[in-house]
């Protein structure tokens, strides 16, 4: 493995002796595989966000159901100032274990990508950039919520803007 910038194809070696490039076709296949690895990294990041969002939605549903069956959980209402009760909820040990496992997988893939960048091979680095961009395009389509009232003005609720449930795996 060279520790300077290079555009070598045949004779390059990545991560292990078994990943030795003997032909230009192997280099093309390696570049495609590395790009797919970068896409996989973005898929892992998205999976972490989606899992966290599902936990939040599940907790919101359980709190809503609990307040419907037991109204004493609701804060007392007042005409002068509405009262809000903040509930702090923790994920279950199983949910936290799943979150940790997903993070470990994401971290491992990111670390392998970092090691591939350290090969200083231009083709591999470009493949990582292409894969990361493609992965972002495929997995992270931005959604913005804007509140609009019937008369065309701003609604009573403020827009939530760009939503990100968690900082896990970002």
mmCIF file with all atom_site columns, C-alpha atoms in Angstrom:
data_model
loop_
_atom_site.group_PDB
_atom_site.id
_atom_site.type_symbol
_atom_site.label_atom_id
_atom_site.label_alt_id
_atom_site.label_comp_id
_atom_site.label_asym_id
_atom_site.label_entity_id
_atom_site.label_seq_id
_atom_site.pdbx_PDB_ins_code
_atom_site.Cartn_x
_atom_site.Cartn_y
_atom_site.Cartn_z
_atom_site.occupancy
_atom_site.B_iso_or_equiv
_atom_site.pdbx_formal_charge
_atom_site.auth_seq_id
_atom_site.auth_comp_id
_atom_site.auth_asym_id
_atom_site.auth_atom_id
_atom_site.pdbx_PDB_model_num
ATOM 1   C CA . UNK A 1 1   ? 0.000   0.000   0.000   1.00 0.00 ? 1   UNK A CA 1
ATOM 2   C CA . UNK A 1 2   ? 1.372   3.366   -0.999  1.00 0.00 ? 2   UNK A CA 1
ATOM 3   C CA . UNK A 1 3   ? 1.188   6.257   1.431   1.00 0.00 ? 3   UNK A CA 1
ATOM 4   C CA . UNK A 1 4   ? 1.170   8.936   -1.270  1.00 0.00 ? 4   UNK A CA 1
ATOM 5   C CA . UNK A 1 5   ? -1.512  9.986   -3.737  1.00 0.00 ? 5   UNK A CA 1
ATOM 6   C CA . UNK A 1 6   ? -1.637  7.550   -6.660  1.00 0.00 ? 6   UNK A CA 1
ATOM 7   C CA . UNK A 1 7   ? -3.749  6.435   -9.580  1.00 0.00 ? 7   UNK A CA 1
ATOM 8   C CA . UNK A 1 8   ? -2.388  2.881   -9.666  1.00 0.00 ? 8   UNK A CA 1
ATOM 9   C CA . UNK A 1 9   ? -4.619  0.091   -10.849 1.00 0.00 ? 9   UNK A CA 1
ATOM 10  C CA . UNK A 1 10  ? -2.729  -3.178  -11.288 1.00 0.00 ? 10  UNK A CA 1
ATOM 11  C CA . UNK A 1 11  ? -0.521  -3.897  -8.300  1.00 0.00 ? 11  UNK A CA 1
ATOM 12  C CA . UNK A 1 12  ? -2.636  -2.032  -5.752  1.00 0.00 ? 12  UNK A CA 1
ATOM 13  C CA . UNK A 1 13  ? -3.502  -3.689  -2.464  1.00 0.00 ? 13  UNK A CA 1
ATOM 14  C CA . UNK A 1 14  ? -6.354  -2.681  -0.145  1.00 0.00 ? 14  UNK A CA 1
ATOM 15  C CA . UNK A 1 15  ? -6.869  -3.673  3.505   1.00 0.00 ? 15  UNK A CA 1
ATOM 16  C CA . UNK A 1 16  ? -5.537  -7.249  3.185   1.00 0.00 ? 16  UNK A CA 1
ATOM 17  C CA . UNK A 1 17  ? -3.236  -9.408  1.071   1.00 0.00 ? 17  UNK A CA 1
ATOM 18  C CA . UNK A 1 18  ? -6.287  -11.113 -0.388  1.00 0.00 ? 18  UNK A CA 1
ATOM 19  C CA . UNK A 1 19  ? -7.439  -7.785  -1.885  1.00 0.00 ? 19  UNK A CA 1
ATOM 20  C CA . UNK A 1 20  ? -4.539  -7.489  -4.309  1.00 0.00 ? 20  UNK A CA 1
ATOM 21  C CA . UNK A 1 21  ? -5.446  -6.025  -7.707  1.00 0.00 ? 21  UNK A CA 1
ATOM 22  C CA . UNK A 1 22  ? -4.073  -8.216  -10.505 1.00 0.00 ? 22  UNK A CA 1
ATOM 23  C CA . UNK A 1 23  ? -6.095  -6.875  -13.450 1.00 0.00 ? 23  UNK A CA 1
ATOM 24  C CA . UNK A 1 24  ? -7.810  -3.670  -14.462 1.00 0.00 ? 24  UNK A CA 1
ATOM 25  C CA . UNK A 1 25  ? -11.134 -5.509  -14.266 1.00 0.00 ? 25  UNK A CA 1
ATOM 26  C CA . UNK A 1 26  ? -10.456 -6.249  -10.600 1.00 0.00 ? 26  UNK A CA 1
ATOM 27  C CA . UNK A 1 27  ? -9.866  -2.531  -10.059 1.00 0.00 ? 27  UNK A CA 1
ATOM 28  C CA . UNK A 1 28  ? -13.181 -1.653  -11.733 1.00 0.00 ? 28  UNK A CA 1
ATOM 29  C CA . UNK A 1 29  ? -14.976 -4.256  -9.612  1.00 0.00 ? 29  UNK A CA 1
ATOM 30  C CA . UNK A 1 30  ? -13.234 -2.957  -6.489  1.00 0.00 ? 30  UNK A CA 1
ATOM 31  C CA . UNK A 1 31  ? -14.245 0.618   -7.284  1.00 0.00 ? 31  UNK A CA 1
ATOM 32  C CA . UNK A 1 32  ? -17.866 -0.425  -7.780  1.00 0.00 ? 32  UNK A CA 1
ATOM 33  C CA . UNK A 1 33  ? -17.759 -2.432  -4.547  1.00 0.00 ? 33  UNK A CA 1
ATOM 34  C CA . UNK A 1 34  ? -16.281 0.503   -2.622  1.00 0.00 ? 34  UNK A CA 1
ATOM 35  C CA . UNK A 1 35  ? -18.971 2.828   -4.005  1.00 0.00 ? 35  UNK A CA 1
ATOM 36  C CA . UNK A 1 36  ? -21.616 0.338   -2.850  1.00 0.00 ? 36  UNK A CA 1
ATOM 37  C CA . UNK A 1 37  ? -19.931 0.219   0.568   1.00 0.00 ? 37  UNK A CA 1
ATOM 38  C CA . UNK A 1 38  ? -20.312 4.010   0.813   1.00 0.00 ? 38  UNK A CA 1
ATOM 39  C CA . UNK A 1 39  ? -23.984 3.668   -0.171  1.00 0.00 ? 39  UNK A CA 1
ATOM 40  C CA . UNK A 1 40  ? -24.316 1.017   2.556   1.00 0.00 ? 40  UNK A CA 1
ATOM 41  C CA . UNK A 1 41  ? -22.908 3.476   5.082   1.00 0.00 ? 41  UNK A CA 1
ATOM 42  C CA . UNK A 1 42  ? -25.647 5.967   4.205   1.00 0.00 ? 42  UNK A CA 1
ATOM 43  C CA . UNK A 1 43  ? -28.238 3.174   4.417   1.00 0.00 ? 43  UNK A CA 1
ATOM 44  C CA . UNK A 1 44  ? -26.994 2.333   7.917   1.00 0.00 ? 44  UNK A CA 1
ATOM 45  C CA . UNK A 1 45  ? -27.247 5.976   8.960   1.00 0.00 ? 45  UNK A CA 1
ATOM 46  C CA . UNK A 1 46  ? -30.782 6.160   7.618   1.00 0.00 ? 46  UNK A CA 1
ATOM 47  C CA . UNK A 1 47  ? -31.752 2.932   9.379   1.00 0.00 ? 47  UNK A CA 1
ATOM 48  C CA . UNK A 1 48  ? -30.579 4.420   12.689  1.00 0.00 ? 48  UNK A CA 1
ATOM 49  C CA . UNK A 1 49  ? -32.699 7.533   12.146  1.00 0.00 ? 49  UNK A CA 1
ATOM 50  C CA . UNK A 1 50  ? -35.743 5.509   11.110  1.00 0.00 ? 50  UNK A CA 1
ATOM 51  C CA . UNK A 1 51  ? -35.468 3.189   14.106  1.00 0.00 ? 51  UNK A CA 1
ATOM 52  C CA . UNK A 1 52  ? -35.206 6.159   16.479  1.00 0.00 ? 52  UNK A CA 1
ATOM 53  C CA . UNK A 1 53  ? -38.207 7.793   14.784  1.00 0.00 ? 53  UNK A CA 1
ATOM 54  C CA . UNK A 1 54  ? -40.227 4.602   15.230  1.00 0.00 ? 54  UNK A CA 1
ATOM 55  C CA . UNK A 1 55  ? -39.350 4.537   18.942  1.00 0.00 ? 55  UNK A CA 1
ATOM 56  C CA . UNK A 1 56  ? -40.449 8.178   19.325  1.00 0.00 ? 56  UNK A CA 1
ATOM 57  C CA . UNK A 1 57  ? -43.729 7.479   17.499  1.00 0.00 ? 57  UNK A CA 1
ATOM 58  C CA . UNK A 1 58  ? -44.349 4.396   19.644  1.00 0.00 ? 58  UNK A CA 1
ATOM 59  C CA . UNK A 1 59  ? -43.776 6.404   22.830  1.00 0.00 ? 59  UNK A CA 1
ATOM 60  C CA . UNK A 1 60  ? -46.057 9.216   21.636  1.00 0.00 ? 60  UNK A CA 1
ATOM 61  C CA . UNK A 1 61  ? -48.813 6.682   20.910  1.00 0.00 ? 61  UNK A CA 1
ATOM 62  C CA . UNK A 1 62  ? -48.443 5.062   24.334  1.00 0.00 ? 62  UNK A CA 1
ATOM 63  C CA . UNK A 1 63  ? -48.589 8.447   26.117  1.00 0.00 ? 63  UNK A CA 1
ATOM 64  C CA . UNK A 1 64  ? -51.660 9.459   24.098  1.00 0.00 ? 64  UNK A CA 1
ATOM 65  C CA . UNK A 1 65  ? -53.380 6.169   24.910  1.00 0.00 ? 65  UNK A CA 1
ATOM 66  C CA . UNK A 1 66  ? -52.471 6.491   28.592  1.00 0.00 ? 66  UNK A CA 1
ATOM 67  C CA . UNK A 1 67  ? -53.873 10.026  28.844  1.00 0.00 ? 67  UNK A CA 1
ATOM 68  C CA . UNK A 1 68  ? -57.111 8.957   27.143  1.00 0.00 ? 68  UNK A CA 1
ATOM 69  C CA . UNK A 1 69  ? -57.675 6.163   29.654  1.00 0.00 ? 69  UNK A CA 1
ATOM 70  C CA . UNK A 1 70  ? -56.387 8.164   32.635  1.00 0.00 ? 70  UNK A CA 1
ATOM 71  C CA . UNK A 1 71  ? -57.100 11.917  32.258  1.00 0.00 ? 71  UNK A CA 1
ATOM 72  C CA . UNK A 1 72  ? -55.398 12.637  35.608  1.00 0.00 ? 72  UNK A CA 1
ATOM 73  C CA . UNK A 1 73  ? -52.091 12.372  33.735  1.00 0.00 ? 73  UNK A CA 1
ATOM 74  C CA . UNK A 1 74  ? -53.009 15.552  31.852  1.00 0.00 ? 74  UNK A CA 1
ATOM 75  C CA . UNK A 1 75  ? -51.943 18.871  33.385  1.00 0.00 ? 75  UNK A CA 1
ATOM 76  C CA . UNK A 1 76  ? -54.709 21.009  34.892  1.00 0.00 ? 76  UNK A CA 1
ATOM 77  C CA . UNK A 1 77  ? -56.051 23.467  32.317  1.00 0.00 ? 77  UNK A CA 1
ATOM 78  C CA . UNK A 1 78  ? -56.097 27.204  32.882  1.00 0.00 ? 78  UNK A CA 1
ATOM 79  C CA . UNK A 1 79  ? -57.622 29.932  30.743  1.00 0.00 ? 79  UNK A CA 1
ATOM 80  C CA . UNK A 1 80  ? -54.825 32.409  31.453  1.00 0.00 ? 80  UNK A CA 1
ATOM 81  C CA . UNK A 1 81  ? -51.926 30.155  30.567  1.00 0.00 ? 81  UNK A CA 1
ATOM 82  C CA . UNK A 1 82  ? -52.024 26.687  29.070  1.00 0.00 ? 82  UNK A CA 1
ATOM 83  C CA . UNK A 1 83  ? -50.016 24.207  31.087  1.00 0.00 ? 83  UNK A CA 1
ATOM 84  C CA . UNK A 1 84  ? -47.857 21.536  29.570  1.00 0.00 ? 84  UNK A CA 1
ATOM 85  C CA . UNK A 1 85  ? -46.527 18.521  31.400  1.00 0.00 ? 85  UNK A CA 1
ATOM 86  C CA . UNK A 1 86  ? -43.239 17.150  30.142  1.00 0.00 ? 86  UNK A CA 1
ATOM 87  C CA . UNK A 1 87  ? -42.784 13.409  30.429  1.00 0.00 ? 87  UNK A CA 1
ATOM 88  C CA . UNK A 1 88  ? -39.321 11.900  30.195  1.00 0.00 ? 88  UNK A CA 1
ATOM 89  C CA . UNK A 1 89  ? -39.347 8.379   28.836  1.00 0.00 ? 89  UNK A CA 1
ATOM 90  C CA . UNK A 1 90  ? -36.486 5.954   28.367  1.00 0.00 ? 90  UNK A CA 1
ATOM 91  C CA . UNK A 1 91  ? -36.165 3.310   25.728  1.00 0.00 ? 91  UNK A CA 1
ATOM 92  C CA . UNK A 1 92  ? -36.302 -0.292  26.858  1.00 0.00 ? 92  UNK A CA 1
ATOM 93  C CA . UNK A 1 93  ? -33.065 -2.242  27.334  1.00 0.00 ? 93  UNK A CA 1
ATOM 94  C CA . UNK A 1 94  ? -33.840 -4.213  24.154  1.00 0.00 ? 94  UNK A CA 1
ATOM 95  C CA . UNK A 1 95  ? -34.416 -1.030  22.156  1.00 0.00 ? 95  UNK A CA 1
ATOM 96  C CA . UNK A 1 96  ? -31.176 0.448   23.489  1.00 0.00 ? 96  UNK A CA 1
ATOM 97  C CA . UNK A 1 97  ? -29.311 -2.766  22.633  1.00 0.00 ? 97  UNK A CA 1
ATOM 98  C CA . UNK A 1 98  ? -30.674 -2.621  19.077  1.00 0.00 ? 98  UNK A CA 1
ATOM 99  C CA . UNK A 1 99  ? -29.707 1.070   18.811  1.00 0.00 ? 99  UNK A CA 1
ATOM 100 C CA . UNK A 1 100 ? -26.205 0.237   20.053  1.00 0.00 ? 100 UNK A CA 1
ATOM 101 C CA . UNK A 1 101 ? -25.824 -2.649  17.611  1.00 0.00 ? 101 UNK A CA 1
ATOM 102 C CA . UNK A 1 102 ? -26.971 -0.460  14.720  1.00 0.00 ? 102 UNK A CA 1
ATOM 103 C CA . UNK A 1 103 ? -24.493 2.222   15.761  1.00 0.00 ? 103 UNK A CA 1
ATOM 104 C CA . UNK A 1 104 ? -21.659 -0.325  16.006  1.00 0.00 ? 104 UNK A CA 1
ATOM 105 C CA . UNK A 1 105 ? -22.411 -1.597  12.496  1.00 0.00 ? 105 UNK A CA 1
ATOM 106 C CA . UNK A 1 106 ? -22.520 1.959   11.138  1.00 0.00 ? 106 UNK A CA 1
ATOM 107 C CA . UNK A 1 107 ? -19.288 2.845   12.911  1.00 0.00 ? 107 UNK A CA 1
ATOM 108 C CA . UNK A 1 108 ? -17.580 -0.282  11.560  1.00 0.00 ? 108 UNK A CA 1
ATOM 109 C CA . UNK A 1 109 ? -18.585 0.458   7.970   1.00 0.00 ? 109 UNK A CA 1
ATOM 110 C CA . UNK A 1 110 ? -17.438 4.078   8.361   1.00 0.00 ? 110 UNK A CA 1
ATOM 111 C CA . UNK A 1 111 ? -14.100 2.900   9.757   1.00 0.00 ? 111 UNK A CA 1
ATOM 112 C CA . UNK A 1 112 ? -13.538 0.565   6.803   1.00 0.00 ? 112 UNK A CA 1
ATOM 113 C CA . UNK A 1 113 ? -14.337 3.430   4.419   1.00 0.00 ? 113 UNK A CA 1
ATOM 114 C CA . UNK A 1 114 ? -11.808 5.582   6.283   1.00 0.00 ? 114 UNK A CA 1
ATOM 115 C CA . UNK A 1 115 ? -9.161  2.875   5.947   1.00 0.00 ? 115 UNK A CA 1
ATOM 116 C CA . UNK A 1 116 ? -9.859  2.690   2.211   1.00 0.00 ? 116 UNK A CA 1
ATOM 117 C CA . UNK A 1 117 ? -9.367  6.450   1.904   1.00 0.00 ? 117 UNK A CA 1
ATOM 118 C CA . UNK A 1 118 ? -5.989  5.985   3.573   1.00 0.00 ? 118 UNK A CA 1
ATOM 119 C CA . UNK A 1 119 ? -4.882  3.933   0.564   1.00 0.00 ? 119 UNK A CA 1
ATOM 120 C CA . UNK A 1 120 ? -4.540  7.321   -1.198  1.00 0.00 ? 120 UNK A CA 1
ATOM 121 C CA . UNK A 1 121 ? -5.722  5.681   -4.415  1.00 0.00 ? 121 UNK A CA 1
ATOM 122 C CA . UNK A 1 122 ? -7.565  8.225   -6.546  1.00 0.00 ? 122 UNK A CA 1
ATOM 123 C CA . UNK A 1 123 ? -9.951  5.700   -8.074  1.00 0.00 ? 123 UNK A CA 1
ATOM 124 C CA . UNK A 1 124 ? -10.983 4.360   -4.675  1.00 0.00 ? 124 UNK A CA 1
ATOM 125 C CA . UNK A 1 125 ? -11.415 7.857   -3.221  1.00 0.00 ? 125 UNK A CA 1
ATOM 126 C CA . UNK A 1 126 ? -13.540 8.972   -6.180  1.00 0.00 ? 126 UNK A CA 1
ATOM 127 C CA . UNK A 1 127 ? -15.611 5.778   -5.805  1.00 0.00 ? 127 UNK A CA 1
ATOM 128 C CA . UNK A 1 128 ? -16.197 6.656   -2.133  1.00 0.00 ? 128 UNK A CA 1
ATOM 129 C CA . UNK A 1 129 ? -17.301 10.191  -3.059  1.00 0.00 ? 129 UNK A CA 1
ATOM 130 C CA . UNK A 1 130 ? -19.659 8.876   -5.736  1.00 0.00 ? 130 UNK A CA 1
ATOM 131 C CA . UNK A 1 131 ? -21.068 6.230   -3.389  1.00 0.00 ? 131 UNK A CA 1
ATOM 132 C CA . UNK A 1 132 ? -21.560 8.718   -0.557  1.00 0.00 ? 132 UNK A CA 1
ATOM 133 C CA . UNK A 1 133 ? -23.360 11.137  -2.863  1.00 0.00 ? 133 UNK A CA 1
ATOM 134 C CA . UNK A 1 134 ? -25.526 8.396   -4.341  1.00 0.00 ? 134 UNK A CA 1
ATOM 135 C CA . UNK A 1 135 ? -26.279 7.054   -0.867  1.00 0.00 ? 135 UNK A CA 1
ATOM 136 C CA . UNK A 1 136 ? -27.303 10.498  0.369   1.00 0.00 ? 136 UNK A CA 1
ATOM 137 C CA . UNK A 1 137 ? -29.511 10.979  -2.692  1.00 0.00 ? 137 UNK A CA 1
ATOM 138 C CA . UNK A 1 138 ? -31.231 7.628   -2.211  1.00 0.00 ? 138 UNK A CA 1
ATOM 139 C CA . UNK A 1 139 ? -31.636 7.603   1.570   1.00 0.00 ? 139 UNK A CA 1
ATOM 140 C CA . UNK A 1 140 ? -31.935 11.149  2.852   1.00 0.00 ? 140 UNK A CA 1
ATOM 141 C CA . UNK A 1 141 ? -34.641 12.946  0.931   1.00 0.00 ? 141 UNK A CA 1
ATOM 142 C CA . UNK A 1 142 ? -35.314 16.133  2.931   1.00 0.00 ? 142 UNK A CA 1
ATOM 143 C CA . UNK A 1 143 ? -38.840 16.796  4.209   1.00 0.00 ? 143 UNK A CA 1
ATOM 144 C CA . UNK A 1 144 ? -39.824 20.255  5.458   1.00 0.00 ? 144 UNK A CA 1
ATOM 145 C CA . UNK A 1 145 ? -43.151 20.900  7.199   1.00 0.00 ? 145 UNK A CA 1
ATOM 146 C CA . UNK A 1 146 ? -44.706 24.341  6.743   1.00 0.00 ? 146 UNK A CA 1
ATOM 147 C CA . UNK A 1 147 ? -47.931 25.319  8.519   1.00 0.00 ? 147 UNK A CA 1
ATOM 148 C CA . UNK A 1 148 ? -50.451 27.214  6.375   1.00 0.00 ? 148 UNK A CA 1
ATOM 149 C CA . UNK A 1 149 ? -53.854 28.474  7.542   1.00 0.00 ? 149 UNK A CA 1
ATOM 150 C CA . UNK A 1 150 ? -57.021 28.615  5.436   1.00 0.00 ? 150 UNK A CA 1
ATOM 151 C CA . UNK A 1 151 ? -56.708 32.365  4.825   1.00 0.00 ? 151 UNK A CA 1
ATOM 152 C CA . UNK A 1 152 ? -53.226 31.895  3.371   1.00 0.00 ? 152 UNK A CA 1
ATOM 153 C CA . UNK A 1 153 ? -51.444 33.290  6.396   1.00 0.00 ? 153 UNK A CA 1
ATOM 154 C CA . UNK A 1 154 ? -49.329 31.514  8.913   1.00 0.00 ? 154 UNK A CA 1
ATOM 155 C CA . UNK A 1 155 ? -51.108 28.871  10.935  1.00 0.00 ? 155 UNK A CA 1
ATOM 156 C CA . UNK A 1 156 ? -51.476 28.774  14.684  1.00 0.00 ? 156 UNK A CA 1
ATOM 157 C CA . UNK A 1 157 ? -48.718 26.221  14.992  1.00 0.00 ? 157 UNK A CA 1
ATOM 158 C CA . UNK A 1 158 ? -45.206 27.203  14.103  1.00 0.00 ? 158 UNK A CA 1
ATOM 159 C CA . UNK A 1 159 ? -43.614 25.169  11.312  1.00 0.00 ? 159 UNK A CA 1
ATOM 160 C CA . UNK A 1 160 ? -41.296 22.495  12.570  1.00 0.00 ? 160 UNK A CA 1
ATOM 161 C CA . UNK A 1 161 ? -38.815 22.931  9.723   1.00 0.00 ? 161 UNK A CA 1
ATOM 162 C CA . UNK A 1 162 ? -36.270 20.282  9.000   1.00 0.00 ? 162 UNK A CA 1
ATOM 163 C CA . UNK A 1 163 ? -36.875 17.347  11.273  1.00 0.00 ? 163 UNK A CA 1
ATOM 164 C CA . UNK A 1 164 ? -34.140 15.213  12.718  1.00 0.00 ? 164 UNK A CA 1
ATOM 165 C CA . UNK A 1 165 ? -35.252 12.870  15.454  1.00 0.00 ? 165 UNK A CA 1
ATOM 166 C CA . UNK A 1 166 ? -31.862 12.057  16.878  1.00 0.00 ? 166 UNK A CA 1
ATOM 167 C CA . UNK A 1 167 ? -28.161 12.561  16.569  1.00 0.00 ? 167 UNK A CA 1
ATOM 168 C CA . UNK A 1 168 ? -27.574 8.818   16.513  1.00 0.00 ? 168 UNK A CA 1
ATOM 169 C CA . UNK A 1 169 ? -25.508 7.733   13.574  1.00 0.00 ? 169 UNK A CA 1
ATOM 170 C CA . UNK A 1 170 ? -25.285 11.111  11.875  1.00 0.00 ? 170 UNK A CA 1
#
